[in-house]
Coordinates of C-alpha atoms in Angstrom, one line a residue:
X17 CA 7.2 5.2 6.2
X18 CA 8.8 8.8 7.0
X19 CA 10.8 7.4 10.0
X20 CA 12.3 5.0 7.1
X21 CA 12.9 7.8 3.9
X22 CA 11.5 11.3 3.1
X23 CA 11.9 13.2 0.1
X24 CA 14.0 15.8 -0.8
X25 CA 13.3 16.8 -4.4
X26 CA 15.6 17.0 -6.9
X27 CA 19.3 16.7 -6.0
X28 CA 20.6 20.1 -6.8
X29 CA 18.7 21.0 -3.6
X30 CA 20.5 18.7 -1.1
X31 CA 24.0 20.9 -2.8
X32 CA 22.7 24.1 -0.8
X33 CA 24.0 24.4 3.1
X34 CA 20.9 25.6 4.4
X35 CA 19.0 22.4 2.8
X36 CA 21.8 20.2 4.1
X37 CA 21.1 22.1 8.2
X38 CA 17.4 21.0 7.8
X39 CA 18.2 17.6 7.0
X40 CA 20.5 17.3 9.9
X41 CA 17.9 18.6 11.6
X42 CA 15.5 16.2 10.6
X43 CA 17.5 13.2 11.3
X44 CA 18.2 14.3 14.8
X45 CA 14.7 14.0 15.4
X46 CA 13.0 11.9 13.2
X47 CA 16.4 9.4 12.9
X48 CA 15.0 8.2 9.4
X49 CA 17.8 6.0 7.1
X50 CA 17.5 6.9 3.6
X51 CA 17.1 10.1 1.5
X52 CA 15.3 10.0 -1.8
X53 CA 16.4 12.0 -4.2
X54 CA 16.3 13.0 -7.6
X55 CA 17.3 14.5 -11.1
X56 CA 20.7 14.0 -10.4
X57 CA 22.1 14.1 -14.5
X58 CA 19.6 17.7 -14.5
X59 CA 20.8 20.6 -15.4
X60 CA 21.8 22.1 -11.8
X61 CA 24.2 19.1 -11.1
X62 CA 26.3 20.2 -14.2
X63 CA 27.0 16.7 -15.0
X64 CA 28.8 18.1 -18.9
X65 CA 27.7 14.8 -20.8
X66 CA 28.5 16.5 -23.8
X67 CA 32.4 17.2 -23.4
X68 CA 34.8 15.4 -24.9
X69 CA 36.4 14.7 -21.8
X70 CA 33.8 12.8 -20.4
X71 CA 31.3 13.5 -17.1
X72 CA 32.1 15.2 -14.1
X73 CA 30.1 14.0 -11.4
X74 CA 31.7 16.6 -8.7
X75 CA 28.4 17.7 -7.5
X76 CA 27.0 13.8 -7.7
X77 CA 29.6 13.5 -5.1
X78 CA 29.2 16.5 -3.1
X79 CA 25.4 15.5 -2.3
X80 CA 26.9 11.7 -2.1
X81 CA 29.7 12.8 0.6
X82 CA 27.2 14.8 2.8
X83 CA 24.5 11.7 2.8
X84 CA 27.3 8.8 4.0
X85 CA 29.5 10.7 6.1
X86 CA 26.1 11.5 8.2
X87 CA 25.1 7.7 8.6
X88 CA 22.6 8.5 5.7
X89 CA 21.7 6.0 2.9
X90 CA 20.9 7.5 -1.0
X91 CA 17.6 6.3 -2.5
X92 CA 17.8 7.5 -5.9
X93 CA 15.7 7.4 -8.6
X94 CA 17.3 7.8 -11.7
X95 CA 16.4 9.8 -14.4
X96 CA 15.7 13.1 -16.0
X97 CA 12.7 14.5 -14.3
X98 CA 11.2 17.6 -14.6
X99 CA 9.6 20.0 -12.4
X100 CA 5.7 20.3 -12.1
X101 CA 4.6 23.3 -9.9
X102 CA 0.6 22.8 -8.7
X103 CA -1.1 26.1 -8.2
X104 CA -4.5 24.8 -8.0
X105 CA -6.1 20.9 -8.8
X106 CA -6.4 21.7 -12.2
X107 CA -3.7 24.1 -13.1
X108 CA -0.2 23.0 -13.0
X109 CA 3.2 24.4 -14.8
X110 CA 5.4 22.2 -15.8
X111 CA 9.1 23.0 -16.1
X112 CA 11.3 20.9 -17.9
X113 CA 14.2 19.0 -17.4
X114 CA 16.6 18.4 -20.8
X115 CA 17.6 14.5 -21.4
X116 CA 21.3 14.1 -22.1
X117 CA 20.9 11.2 -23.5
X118 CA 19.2 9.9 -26.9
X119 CA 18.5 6.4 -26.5
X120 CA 19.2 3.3 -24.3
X121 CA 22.4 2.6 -25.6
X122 CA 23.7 6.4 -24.4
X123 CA 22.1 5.6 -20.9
X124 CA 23.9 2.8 -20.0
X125 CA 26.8 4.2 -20.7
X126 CA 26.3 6.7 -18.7
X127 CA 24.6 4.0 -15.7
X128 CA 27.7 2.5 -16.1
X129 CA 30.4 5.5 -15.7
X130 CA 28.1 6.8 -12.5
X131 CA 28.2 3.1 -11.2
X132 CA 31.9 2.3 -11.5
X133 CA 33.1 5.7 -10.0
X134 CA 30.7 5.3 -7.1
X135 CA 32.1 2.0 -5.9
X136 CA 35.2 3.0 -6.4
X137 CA 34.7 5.9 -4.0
X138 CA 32.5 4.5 -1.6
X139 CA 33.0 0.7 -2.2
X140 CA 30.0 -2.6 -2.7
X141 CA 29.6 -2.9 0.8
X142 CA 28.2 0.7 1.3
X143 CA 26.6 1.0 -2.3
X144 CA 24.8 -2.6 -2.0
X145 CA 22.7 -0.6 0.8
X146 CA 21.0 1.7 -1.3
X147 CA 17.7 1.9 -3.7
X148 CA 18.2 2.9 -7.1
X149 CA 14.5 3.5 -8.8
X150 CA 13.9 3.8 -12.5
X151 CA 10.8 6.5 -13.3
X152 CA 9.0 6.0 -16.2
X153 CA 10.0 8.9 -18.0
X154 CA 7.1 9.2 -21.5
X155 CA 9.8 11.8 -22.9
X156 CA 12.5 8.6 -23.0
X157 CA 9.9 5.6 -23.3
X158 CA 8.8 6.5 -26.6
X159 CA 7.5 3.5 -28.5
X160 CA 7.6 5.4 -31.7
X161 CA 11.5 5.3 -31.8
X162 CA 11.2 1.7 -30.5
X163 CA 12.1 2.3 -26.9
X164 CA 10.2 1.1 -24.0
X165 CA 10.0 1.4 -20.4
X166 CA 11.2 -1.6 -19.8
X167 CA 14.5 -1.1 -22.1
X168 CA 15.2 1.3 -20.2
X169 CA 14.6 -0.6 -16.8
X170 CA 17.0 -3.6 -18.1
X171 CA 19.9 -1.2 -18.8
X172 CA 19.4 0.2 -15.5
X173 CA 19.3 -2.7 -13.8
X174 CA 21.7 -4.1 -15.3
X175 CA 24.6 -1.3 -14.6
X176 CA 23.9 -1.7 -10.9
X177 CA 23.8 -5.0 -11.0
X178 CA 26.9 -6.0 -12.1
X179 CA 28.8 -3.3 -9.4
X180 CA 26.4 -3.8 -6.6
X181 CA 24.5 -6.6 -6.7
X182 CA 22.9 -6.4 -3.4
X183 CA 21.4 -2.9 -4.2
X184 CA 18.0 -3.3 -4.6
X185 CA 16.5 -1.9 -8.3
X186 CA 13.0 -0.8 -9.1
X187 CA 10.2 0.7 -10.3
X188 CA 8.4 2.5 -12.3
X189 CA 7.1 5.6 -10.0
X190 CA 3.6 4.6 -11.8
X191 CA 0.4 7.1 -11.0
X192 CA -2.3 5.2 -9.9
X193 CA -4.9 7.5 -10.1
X194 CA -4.1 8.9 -13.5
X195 CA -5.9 8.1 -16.3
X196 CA -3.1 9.1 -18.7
X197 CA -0.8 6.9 -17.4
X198 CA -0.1 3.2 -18.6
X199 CA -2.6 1.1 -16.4
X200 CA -1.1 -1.1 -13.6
X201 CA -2.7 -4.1 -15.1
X202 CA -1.1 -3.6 -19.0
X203 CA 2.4 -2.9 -16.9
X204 CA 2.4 -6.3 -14.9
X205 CA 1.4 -8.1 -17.9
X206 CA 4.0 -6.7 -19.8
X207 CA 6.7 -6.8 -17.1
X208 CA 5.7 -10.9 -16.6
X209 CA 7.0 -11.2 -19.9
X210 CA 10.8 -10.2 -19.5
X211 CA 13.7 -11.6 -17.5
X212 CA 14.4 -8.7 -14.9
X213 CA 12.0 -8.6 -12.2
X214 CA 11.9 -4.9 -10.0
X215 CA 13.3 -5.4 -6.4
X216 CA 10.6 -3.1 -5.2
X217 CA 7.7 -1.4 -7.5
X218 CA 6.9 2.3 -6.6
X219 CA 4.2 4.0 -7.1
X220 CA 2.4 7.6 -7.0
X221 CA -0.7 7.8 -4.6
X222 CA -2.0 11.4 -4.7
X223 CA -5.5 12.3 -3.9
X224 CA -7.2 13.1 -7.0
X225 CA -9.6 11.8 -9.0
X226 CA -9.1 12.4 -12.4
X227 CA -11.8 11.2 -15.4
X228 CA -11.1 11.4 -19.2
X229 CA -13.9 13.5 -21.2
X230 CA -13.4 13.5 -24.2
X231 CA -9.6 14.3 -24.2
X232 CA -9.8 16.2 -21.4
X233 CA -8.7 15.2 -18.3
X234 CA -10.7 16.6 -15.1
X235 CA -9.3 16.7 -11.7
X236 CA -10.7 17.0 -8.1
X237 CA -9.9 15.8 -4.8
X238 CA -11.1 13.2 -3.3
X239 CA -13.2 13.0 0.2
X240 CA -11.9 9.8 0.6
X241 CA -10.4 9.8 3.9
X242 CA -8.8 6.4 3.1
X243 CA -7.6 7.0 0.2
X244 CA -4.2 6.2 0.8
X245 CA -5.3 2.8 1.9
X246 CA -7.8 1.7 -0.7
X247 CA -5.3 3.1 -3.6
X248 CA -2.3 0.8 -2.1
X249 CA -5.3 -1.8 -1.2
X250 CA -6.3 -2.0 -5.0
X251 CA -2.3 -1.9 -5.7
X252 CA -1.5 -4.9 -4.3
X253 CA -4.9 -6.8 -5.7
X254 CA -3.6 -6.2 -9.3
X255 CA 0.2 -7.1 -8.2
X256 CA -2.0 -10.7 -6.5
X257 CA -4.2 -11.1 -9.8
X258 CA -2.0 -10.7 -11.9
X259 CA 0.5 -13.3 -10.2
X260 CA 3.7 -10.2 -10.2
X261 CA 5.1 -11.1 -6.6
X262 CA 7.4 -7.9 -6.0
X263 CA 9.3 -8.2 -2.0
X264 CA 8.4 -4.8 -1.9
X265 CA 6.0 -2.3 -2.2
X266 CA 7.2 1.5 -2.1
X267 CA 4.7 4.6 -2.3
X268 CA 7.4 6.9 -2.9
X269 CA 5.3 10.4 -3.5
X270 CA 2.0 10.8 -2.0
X271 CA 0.6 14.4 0.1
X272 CA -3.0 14.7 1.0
X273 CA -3.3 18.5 0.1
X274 CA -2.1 20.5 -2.4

């Protein structure tokens, strides 16, 4: 809940001052442990994946250095996400984010640089406290160039892993109310089937209903007043079903309005 982590977008924001007051701010009165953030490879972190010299995570740190030295722990969900801005149910601009990397192989590599230097700068003990989440990104699961989510879940679980192996790993940040996402049920099933389990799966709960006609997806909110509830309700009846014990279950977006 919000007196456990809130959001804070993507993690060029937590680099501005006046961001950084507000979450000070916050903290004094809402004394909450963990920040989740994310986009932290974007474009506004100047991350420099492609010089020959290697990354510079200078800004990674900056946002890093603010969170522990004020008793506050990073959630991060790690990836390249882009920007969706909702100016009405049904009309929505998205603005996107460029992937640095080309396939699985170039993320670990880069799971591992990011891994490495952060233990080294703020050690296992401190590190092993934190959530690292894994998005679903469709622009990096592509099945047509033989990648999967799940690729892509193993390499990052795998590069935190092996520096922290108390911090907890998970995913997928799956819409549950979308019909053009992967449905939960086809997830689990797949999932079952490989040797990494999530520490925690998260989910999207946002109160829409959205129907499929003929291509076209239509979108209205719902009067539900439980929605919430019945969505996380119907969550963990699939997770039961389906025999996918997770230890925990995260609903790390959700709003009621627009």
């Amino acid at each position: 809940n919000w007196s456990r982590v809130i959001n804070a977008g993507a993690g060029e924001n937590l680099l501005r001052s006046e961001m950084q007051e507000h979450i000070m701010a916050l903290k004094e009165e809402l004394h909450f442990e963990y920040i989740r953030f994310w986009d932290i490879f974007g474009n506004g972190m100047h991350v420099s994946m492609k010089k020959k010299n290697g990354y510079n995570f200078l800004n990674v740190y900056r946002i890093l250095d603010f969170l522990v030295k004020n008793g506050i722990k990073p959630y991060i969900e790690l990836g390249f996400k882009p920007r969706q801005i909702i100016k009405s149910i049904s009309n929505t601009i998205n603005i996107e984010s460029e992937i640095y990397v080309e396939n699985v192989t170039e993320l670990a590599l880069l799971l591992e640089c990011f891994m490495s230097r952060i233990i080294h700068r703020y050690g296992v003990e401190e590190v092993n406290t934190w959530f690292f989440e894994s998005w679903q990104d469709p622009r990096l699961c592509l099945e047509g160039n033989g990648t999967t989510y799940f690729e892509v879940f193993d390499a990052t679980y795998e590069a935190v892993k092996r520096h922290a192996p108390k911090a907890r790993v998970g995913g997928a940040g799956i819409s549950v109310s979308d019909p053009k996402a992967r449905k939960l049920e086809n997830i689990i099933e797949l999932w079952k089937k490989r040797g990494k389990r999530p520490d925690f799966l998260s989910i999207y709960v946002y109160p829409y209903i959205m129907n499929n006609n003929g291509g076209e997806v239509e979108t209205r909110q719902s009067t539900d007043t439980d929605f919430l509830k019945n969505q996380v309700d119907e969550v963990i009846r699939c997770l039961t079903h389906g025999g996918f014990a997770v230890k925990e279950l995260h609903v790390t977006e959700w709003r009621f309005t627009l």
